[in-house]
């Protein structure tokens, strides 16, 4: 009988399943190399090759143990002793190169579990190696409890601001930014839509279409690491009014093969910050209030220095993560559904 132990969190409504035990060894000298090995020769980020590890991912993400919106990560060794842990991020379709909401959850878990010592009152740093580089979770504590997490991402760089894309909904101008993963940003109003739960089928359809149309564009090619190339997510956003002068937007990110981020998307928020900085709409230190399709909020800011159209800017994105459960998943002999199914 196969057994897999996890602890689950949600970050602004988006699940993150941290796998603690029951995973076969994942070889490799770095987190990025382990991701490539997990995908397998001839596989892709959204179509990994069959393996014992792939069976575990499917077991945890598919029904009846998961669902089509599930997200999680396999803990792996970091690239060197300067980081506390490494992680391979996975979702319904395969493996991603970055995950901001997962980084926030991992920061909370690392402190909550005692893996990383933290003061009862103050901030602890959790350094995490992810496939796109090293990120840092700044975990805030008060009275011995975790009250919030801000993660400092890898540099975010804009490769296009007004790239015309002809869709079945009309021609739109797309901004493309690399922030650990590649995101294409489009105002929902330009497509005759709005970021509302009742319009999710249409938003998913246009997000998948834009991702496919950008597949061959030079803008989605990473300048130094081809493993980070290709659109991971499409950010469809609305402008929101603000009474306090803080720039506010609502978004939904359609990622992988039509999956919806329930949170405002951490690395997607980094991408939006880089685009807004390149457009001259936000200055270093100023705040972006980023709302999700379910109304949860991340806050983000660009740090001093850097160029969003050159070497990139460093961003920080903050939110909250809460534990939702601890699980021992089993696959009993004779279970005809095996690793499960996806509807």
Short mmCIF file of C-alpha atoms in Angstrom, two decimals:
data_model
loop_
_atom_site.label_atom_id
_atom_site.label_comp_id
_atom_site.label_asym_id
_atom_site.label_seq_id
_atom_site.Cartn_x
_atom_site.Cartn_y
_atom_site.Cartn_z
CA UNK A 1 0.00 0.00 0.00
CA UNK A 2 1.38 3.41 -1.00
CA UNK A 3 1.32 6.15 1.66
CA UNK A 4 2.08 9.86 1.23
CA UNK A 5 2.11 12.36 4.11
CA UNK A 6 1.36 16.05 3.56
CA UNK A 7 0.53 19.26 5.36
CA UNK A 8 -1.81 21.59 3.50
CA UNK A 9 -2.02 25.39 3.56
CA UNK A 10 -4.02 27.97 1.69
CA UNK A 11 -2.57 31.31 0.65
CA UNK A 12 -5.31 33.86 -0.02
CA UNK A 13 -7.59 30.97 -0.96
CA UNK A 14 -5.20 29.08 -3.26
CA UNK A 15 -4.25 25.61 -1.94
CA UNK A 16 -0.68 24.49 -1.41
CA UNK A 17 0.02 20.86 -0.48
CA UNK A 18 3.49 20.36 1.05
CA UNK A 19 4.66 16.76 0.65
CA UNK A 20 6.59 15.60 3.70
CA UNK A 21 7.06 11.87 3.08
CA UNK A 22 6.33 9.12 0.57
CA UNK A 23 8.18 10.55 -2.43
CA UNK A 24 10.82 8.54 -4.32
CA UNK A 25 14.31 10.10 -4.49
CA UNK A 26 14.61 12.92 -7.04
CA UNK A 27 18.18 13.03 -8.39
CA UNK A 28 19.97 16.18 -9.52
CA UNK A 29 22.59 18.69 -8.43
CA UNK A 30 20.21 21.65 -8.28
CA UNK A 31 16.50 22.32 -7.93
CA UNK A 32 16.32 23.31 -11.60
CA UNK A 33 17.98 20.03 -12.62
CA UNK A 34 15.65 18.03 -10.38
CA UNK A 35 12.67 19.68 -12.08
CA UNK A 36 14.03 18.68 -15.50
CA UNK A 37 14.51 15.11 -14.28
CA UNK A 38 11.01 15.07 -12.76
CA UNK A 39 9.56 16.14 -16.12
CA UNK A 40 11.61 13.48 -17.90
CA UNK A 41 13.34 13.31 -21.25
CA UNK A 42 10.88 14.09 -24.01
CA UNK A 43 8.30 15.45 -21.57
CA UNK A 44 7.19 19.03 -21.01
CA UNK A 45 6.14 21.23 -18.09
CA UNK A 46 2.49 20.36 -18.72
CA UNK A 47 3.05 16.77 -19.89
CA UNK A 48 5.65 15.00 -17.70
CA UNK A 49 6.87 11.54 -18.65
CA UNK A 50 5.56 8.53 -16.68
CA UNK A 51 7.58 7.74 -13.56
CA UNK A 52 7.19 6.73 -9.93
CA UNK A 53 7.34 10.41 -8.98
CA UNK A 54 4.69 11.28 -11.56
CA UNK A 55 2.38 8.71 -9.96
CA UNK A 56 2.72 10.52 -6.61
CA UNK A 57 1.98 13.90 -8.21
CA UNK A 58 -1.11 12.48 -9.91
CA UNK A 59 -2.25 10.81 -6.69
CA UNK A 60 -2.17 14.13 -4.83
CA UNK A 61 -3.59 16.42 -7.50
CA UNK A 62 -6.33 14.26 -9.01
CA UNK A 63 -9.70 13.38 -7.55
CA UNK A 64 -10.69 11.87 -5.16
CA UNK A 65 -7.64 13.05 -3.13
CA UNK A 66 -7.22 16.37 -4.93
CA UNK A 67 -9.03 18.43 -7.52
CA UNK A 68 -8.37 20.33 -10.74
CA UNK A 69 -7.40 23.46 -8.79
CA UNK A 70 -4.88 21.73 -6.51
CA UNK A 71 -1.31 23.01 -6.18
CA UNK A 72 1.62 21.73 -4.16
CA UNK A 73 5.31 21.04 -3.87
CA UNK A 74 7.86 18.30 -3.31
CA UNK A 75 10.51 19.26 -0.74
CA UNK A 76 14.04 18.72 -2.07
CA UNK A 77 17.53 19.70 -0.89
CA UNK A 78 18.54 23.30 -1.59
CA UNK A 79 21.30 24.14 -4.05
CA UNK A 80 23.74 24.98 -1.23
CA UNK A 81 23.92 25.53 2.52
CA UNK A 82 22.85 29.19 2.25
CA UNK A 83 19.20 28.16 1.71
CA UNK A 84 16.94 26.35 4.15
CA UNK A 85 15.10 24.16 1.64
CA UNK A 86 14.32 23.55 -1.99
CA UNK A 87 11.01 22.79 -3.67
CA UNK A 88 9.57 21.48 -6.91
CA UNK A 89 6.23 23.18 -7.58
CA UNK A 90 3.48 21.13 -9.20
CA UNK A 91 -0.09 21.65 -10.34
CA UNK A 92 -2.84 19.80 -12.23
CA UNK A 93 -0.84 19.52 -15.43
CA UNK A 94 2.78 19.27 -14.34
CA UNK A 95 5.57 21.45 -12.94
CA UNK A 96 6.05 25.22 -12.74
CA UNK A 97 9.26 27.23 -12.39
CA UNK A 98 7.93 29.64 -9.77
CA UNK A 99 5.05 29.95 -7.33
CA UNK A 100 4.62 33.01 -5.12
CA UNK A 101 1.66 31.75 -3.15
CA UNK A 102 3.53 28.49 -2.55
CA UNK A 103 6.58 30.42 -1.36
CA UNK A 104 4.40 32.29 1.14
CA UNK A 105 2.93 28.98 2.39
CA UNK A 106 6.37 27.37 2.62
CA UNK A 107 7.69 30.31 4.62
CA UNK A 108 4.83 30.00 7.09
CA UNK A 109 5.25 26.22 7.34
CA UNK A 110 9.04 26.39 7.79
CA UNK A 111 8.58 28.66 10.81
CA UNK A 112 5.41 27.04 12.17
CA UNK A 113 7.04 23.58 12.06
CA UNK A 114 10.26 24.75 13.72
CA UNK A 115 12.42 23.98 10.68
CA UNK A 116 13.60 27.60 10.72
CA UNK A 117 13.99 29.29 14.14
CA UNK A 118 11.95 32.45 14.54
CA UNK A 119 11.42 35.04 17.26
CA UNK A 120 8.09 35.24 19.07
CA UNK A 121 7.90 38.85 17.91
CA UNK A 122 9.73 39.99 14.81
CA UNK A 123 10.67 38.67 11.37
CA UNK A 124 12.37 35.43 10.32
CA UNK A 125 13.98 34.90 6.93
CA UNK A 126 13.37 31.62 5.11
CA UNK A 127 15.56 31.16 2.05
CA UNK A 128 14.09 28.79 -0.54
CA UNK A 129 15.63 27.47 -3.75
CA UNK A 130 13.04 27.15 -6.52
CA UNK A 131 13.57 26.21 -10.19
CA UNK A 132 13.92 29.87 -11.22
CA UNK A 133 16.42 30.78 -8.48
CA UNK A 134 16.56 31.68 -4.81
CA UNK A 135 13.67 33.50 -3.13
CA UNK A 136 13.31 34.70 0.44
CA UNK A 137 10.20 34.55 2.60
CA UNK A 138 10.08 37.19 5.34
CA UNK A 139 7.82 35.68 8.02
CA UNK A 140 6.27 38.14 10.45
CA UNK A 141 5.58 36.94 13.99
CA UNK A 142 3.60 38.40 16.88
CA UNK A 143 2.98 36.72 20.21
CA UNK A 144 4.46 33.48 18.91
CA UNK A 145 2.11 33.32 15.92
CA UNK A 146 2.74 33.87 12.23
CA UNK A 147 0.77 36.90 11.09
CA UNK A 148 1.91 37.31 7.50
CA UNK A 149 4.60 36.52 4.95
CA UNK A 150 6.29 38.73 2.36
CA UNK A 151 8.42 37.04 -0.28
CA UNK A 152 11.26 38.67 -2.18
CA UNK A 153 11.24 37.28 -5.70
CA UNK A 154 13.94 36.74 -8.30
CA UNK A 155 14.32 39.82 -10.56
CA UNK A 156 11.31 40.58 -12.77
CA UNK A 157 11.96 41.83 -16.30
CA UNK A 158 9.58 43.20 -18.95
CA UNK A 159 10.13 41.94 -22.52
CA UNK A 160 7.12 43.61 -24.19
CA UNK A 161 4.65 46.32 -23.20
CA UNK A 162 2.25 46.59 -26.13
CA UNK A 163 2.56 43.39 -28.12
CA UNK A 164 -0.44 43.13 -30.51
CA UNK A 165 -2.17 39.75 -30.40
CA UNK A 166 -5.09 38.86 -32.66
CA UNK A 167 -7.59 36.78 -30.71
CA UNK A 168 -11.06 35.55 -31.54
CA UNK A 169 -12.23 38.31 -29.16
CA UNK A 170 -10.42 40.97 -31.17
CA UNK A 171 -6.89 42.37 -31.28
CA UNK A 172 -5.44 43.26 -27.89
CA UNK A 173 -2.14 44.71 -26.67
CA UNK A 174 -0.32 42.36 -24.32
CA UNK A 175 2.46 43.10 -21.82
CA UNK A 176 4.93 40.27 -21.19
CA UNK A 177 7.13 39.98 -18.10
CA UNK A 178 9.43 37.29 -16.73
CA UNK A 179 9.24 36.99 -12.93
CA UNK A 180 10.44 33.46 -12.27
CA UNK A 181 7.80 32.39 -14.78
CA UNK A 182 6.56 34.21 -17.88
CA UNK A 183 3.25 36.11 -17.64
CA UNK A 184 1.21 37.89 -20.27
CA UNK A 185 -0.99 40.73 -18.95
CA UNK A 186 -4.20 41.89 -20.65
CA UNK A 187 -6.91 44.24 -19.36
CA UNK A 188 -10.13 42.22 -19.24
CA UNK A 189 -12.10 45.23 -20.56
CA UNK A 190 -10.11 45.10 -23.81
CA UNK A 191 -11.77 41.74 -24.42
CA UNK A 192 -15.23 42.92 -23.40
CA UNK A 193 -14.93 41.05 -20.10
CA UNK A 194 -14.53 41.74 -16.38
CA UNK A 195 -12.83 39.80 -13.61
CA UNK A 196 -15.93 38.26 -12.07
CA UNK A 197 -16.62 34.68 -10.95
CA UNK A 198 -19.61 34.44 -13.28
CA UNK A 199 -17.35 35.05 -16.28
CA UNK A 200 -14.72 32.45 -15.42
CA UNK A 201 -15.52 30.15 -18.39
CA UNK A 202 -14.94 33.03 -20.81
CA UNK A 203 -11.83 34.23 -18.93
CA UNK A 204 -10.34 30.73 -18.98
CA UNK A 205 -11.08 30.34 -22.69
CA UNK A 206 -9.41 33.61 -23.67
CA UNK A 207 -6.49 32.97 -21.31
CA UNK A 208 -5.80 29.62 -22.93
CA UNK A 209 -6.12 31.17 -26.38
CA UNK A 210 -3.66 34.00 -25.64
CA UNK A 211 -1.17 31.55 -24.13
CA UNK A 212 -1.30 29.43 -27.29
CA UNK A 213 -1.01 32.45 -29.61
CA UNK A 214 2.14 33.66 -27.83
CA UNK A 215 3.89 30.29 -27.97
CA UNK A 216 6.25 31.29 -30.79
CA UNK A 217 6.82 34.92 -29.79
CA UNK A 218 10.34 36.17 -29.06
CA UNK A 219 8.92 38.08 -26.09
CA UNK A 220 8.22 34.86 -24.17
CA UNK A 221 11.77 33.53 -24.60
CA UNK A 222 13.85 33.96 -21.44
CA UNK A 223 17.05 35.90 -22.17
CA UNK A 224 19.40 33.47 -20.38
CA UNK A 225 17.62 30.24 -19.40
CA UNK A 226 15.45 28.44 -21.98
CA UNK A 227 13.91 26.35 -19.19
CA UNK A 228 12.10 29.54 -18.09
CA UNK A 229 10.73 30.35 -21.56
CA UNK A 230 7.11 30.14 -22.66
CA UNK A 231 3.98 31.70 -21.20
CA UNK A 232 3.07 30.11 -17.89
CA UNK A 233 0.14 32.35 -17.00
CA UNK A 234 -2.14 34.97 -18.52
CA UNK A 235 -3.10 37.79 -16.13
CA UNK A 236 -6.51 39.27 -16.94
CA UNK A 237 -7.06 42.36 -14.83
CA UNK A 238 -9.46 45.20 -13.98
CA UNK A 239 -8.57 48.63 -12.65
CA UNK A 240 -10.16 49.32 -9.26
CA UNK A 241 -10.96 52.68 -7.65
CA UNK A 242 -8.89 53.71 -4.66
CA UNK A 243 -9.83 56.10 -1.87
CA UNK A 244 -6.35 56.23 -0.34
CA UNK A 245 -4.27 56.78 -3.46
CA UNK A 246 -2.95 53.22 -3.56
CA UNK A 247 -2.96 51.65 -7.03
CA UNK A 248 -5.50 48.82 -6.97
CA UNK A 249 -6.30 46.11 -9.49
CA UNK A 250 -8.31 42.89 -9.55
CA UNK A 251 -7.02 39.93 -11.52
CA UNK A 252 -7.47 36.32 -12.39
CA UNK A 253 -4.51 34.30 -13.63
CA UNK A 254 -5.19 31.47 -16.04
CA UNK A 255 -2.14 29.23 -15.94
CA UNK A 256 -0.85 25.90 -17.20
CA UNK A 257 -3.64 24.28 -19.23
CA UNK A 258 -6.59 26.38 -18.06
CA UNK A 259 -6.08 26.27 -14.29
CA UNK A 260 -7.36 29.25 -12.26
CA UNK A 261 -5.42 30.88 -9.44
CA UNK A 262 -7.76 31.61 -6.54
CA UNK A 263 -5.20 33.97 -5.01
CA UNK A 264 -3.96 37.18 -6.66
CA UNK A 265 -0.93 35.06 -7.81
CA UNK A 266 2.40 35.84 -6.18
CA UNK A 267 4.80 35.63 -9.12
CA UNK A 268 2.05 37.10 -11.32
CA UNK A 269 1.92 40.07 -8.94
CA UNK A 270 5.68 40.46 -9.41
CA UNK A 271 5.12 40.50 -13.17
CA UNK A 272 2.41 43.15 -12.83
CA UNK A 273 4.70 45.29 -10.66
CA UNK A 274 7.43 45.15 -13.30
CA UNK A 275 4.97 46.16 -16.03
CA UNK A 276 3.53 49.00 -13.93
CA UNK A 277 7.05 50.25 -13.18
CA UNK A 278 7.94 50.16 -16.89
CA UNK A 279 4.76 52.10 -17.67
CA UNK A 280 5.70 54.72 -15.07
CA UNK A 281 2.59 54.00 -13.03
CA UNK A 282 4.32 52.87 -9.85
CA UNK A 283 7.57 54.07 -8.26
CA UNK A 284 9.91 52.14 -5.95
CA UNK A 285 8.37 51.79 -2.51
CA UNK A 286 4.84 52.55 -3.68
CA UNK A 287 2.23 49.88 -3.03
CA UNK A 288 0.07 47.82 -5.37
CA UNK A 289 -3.10 46.42 -3.85
CA UNK A 290 -3.74 43.27 -5.86
CA UNK A 291 -7.12 41.60 -5.44
CA UNK A 292 -8.08 38.10 -6.60
CA UNK A 293 -11.25 36.90 -8.28
CA UNK A 294 -12.52 35.76 -4.85
CA UNK A 295 -11.65 39.07 -3.16
CA UNK A 296 -8.49 38.09 -1.28
CA UNK A 297 -5.56 40.53 -1.42
CA UNK A 298 -1.78 40.60 -1.87
CA UNK A 299 0.22 43.78 -1.51
CA UNK A 300 3.33 44.36 -3.58
CA UNK A 301 6.06 46.88 -4.16
CA UNK A 302 9.17 47.41 -6.27
CA UNK A 303 12.41 47.89 -4.39
CA UNK A 304 14.89 50.65 -5.20
CA UNK A 305 17.24 50.06 -8.13
CA UNK A 306 16.93 47.95 -11.24
CA UNK A 307 15.34 48.41 -14.63
CA UNK A 308 12.20 46.44 -15.61
CA UNK A 309 13.21 46.60 -19.29
CA UNK A 310 16.83 45.63 -18.62
CA UNK A 311 18.28 43.52 -15.84
CA UNK A 312 14.95 43.56 -14.01
CA UNK A 313 13.52 44.90 -10.77
CA UNK A 314 13.30 43.16 -7.42
CA UNK A 315 9.81 42.93 -5.99
CA UNK A 316 8.26 42.00 -2.68
CA UNK A 317 4.77 40.51 -2.43
CA UNK A 318 2.97 39.98 0.85
CA UNK A 319 -0.01 37.96 2.01
CA UNK A 320 -1.20 35.41 4.56
CA UNK A 321 -1.15 31.62 4.65
CA UNK A 322 -3.07 29.31 6.95
CA UNK A 323 -2.78 25.60 7.62
CA UNK A 324 -5.87 23.67 6.52
CA UNK A 325 -4.97 20.10 7.43
CA UNK A 326 -2.49 17.29 7.79
CA UNK A 327 -3.01 14.20 5.70
CA UNK A 328 -1.85 10.63 5.19
CA UNK A 329 -2.98 9.70 1.70
CA UNK A 330 -3.06 6.02 0.76
CA UNK A 331 -3.45 4.03 -2.43
CA UNK A 332 -4.76 0.62 -1.45
CA UNK A 333 -4.07 -2.45 -3.56
CA UNK A 334 -7.01 -3.21 -5.79
CA UNK A 335 -8.24 0.41 -6.03
CA UNK A 336 -9.31 0.41 -9.67
CA UNK A 337 -9.16 4.21 -9.88
CA UNK A 338 -5.44 4.08 -9.18
CA UNK A 339 -3.92 7.57 -8.98
CA UNK A 340 -7.34 9.09 -9.66
CA UNK A 341 -9.05 11.14 -12.33
CA UNK A 342 -9.57 14.74 -13.47
CA UNK A 343 -12.87 16.21 -14.64
#
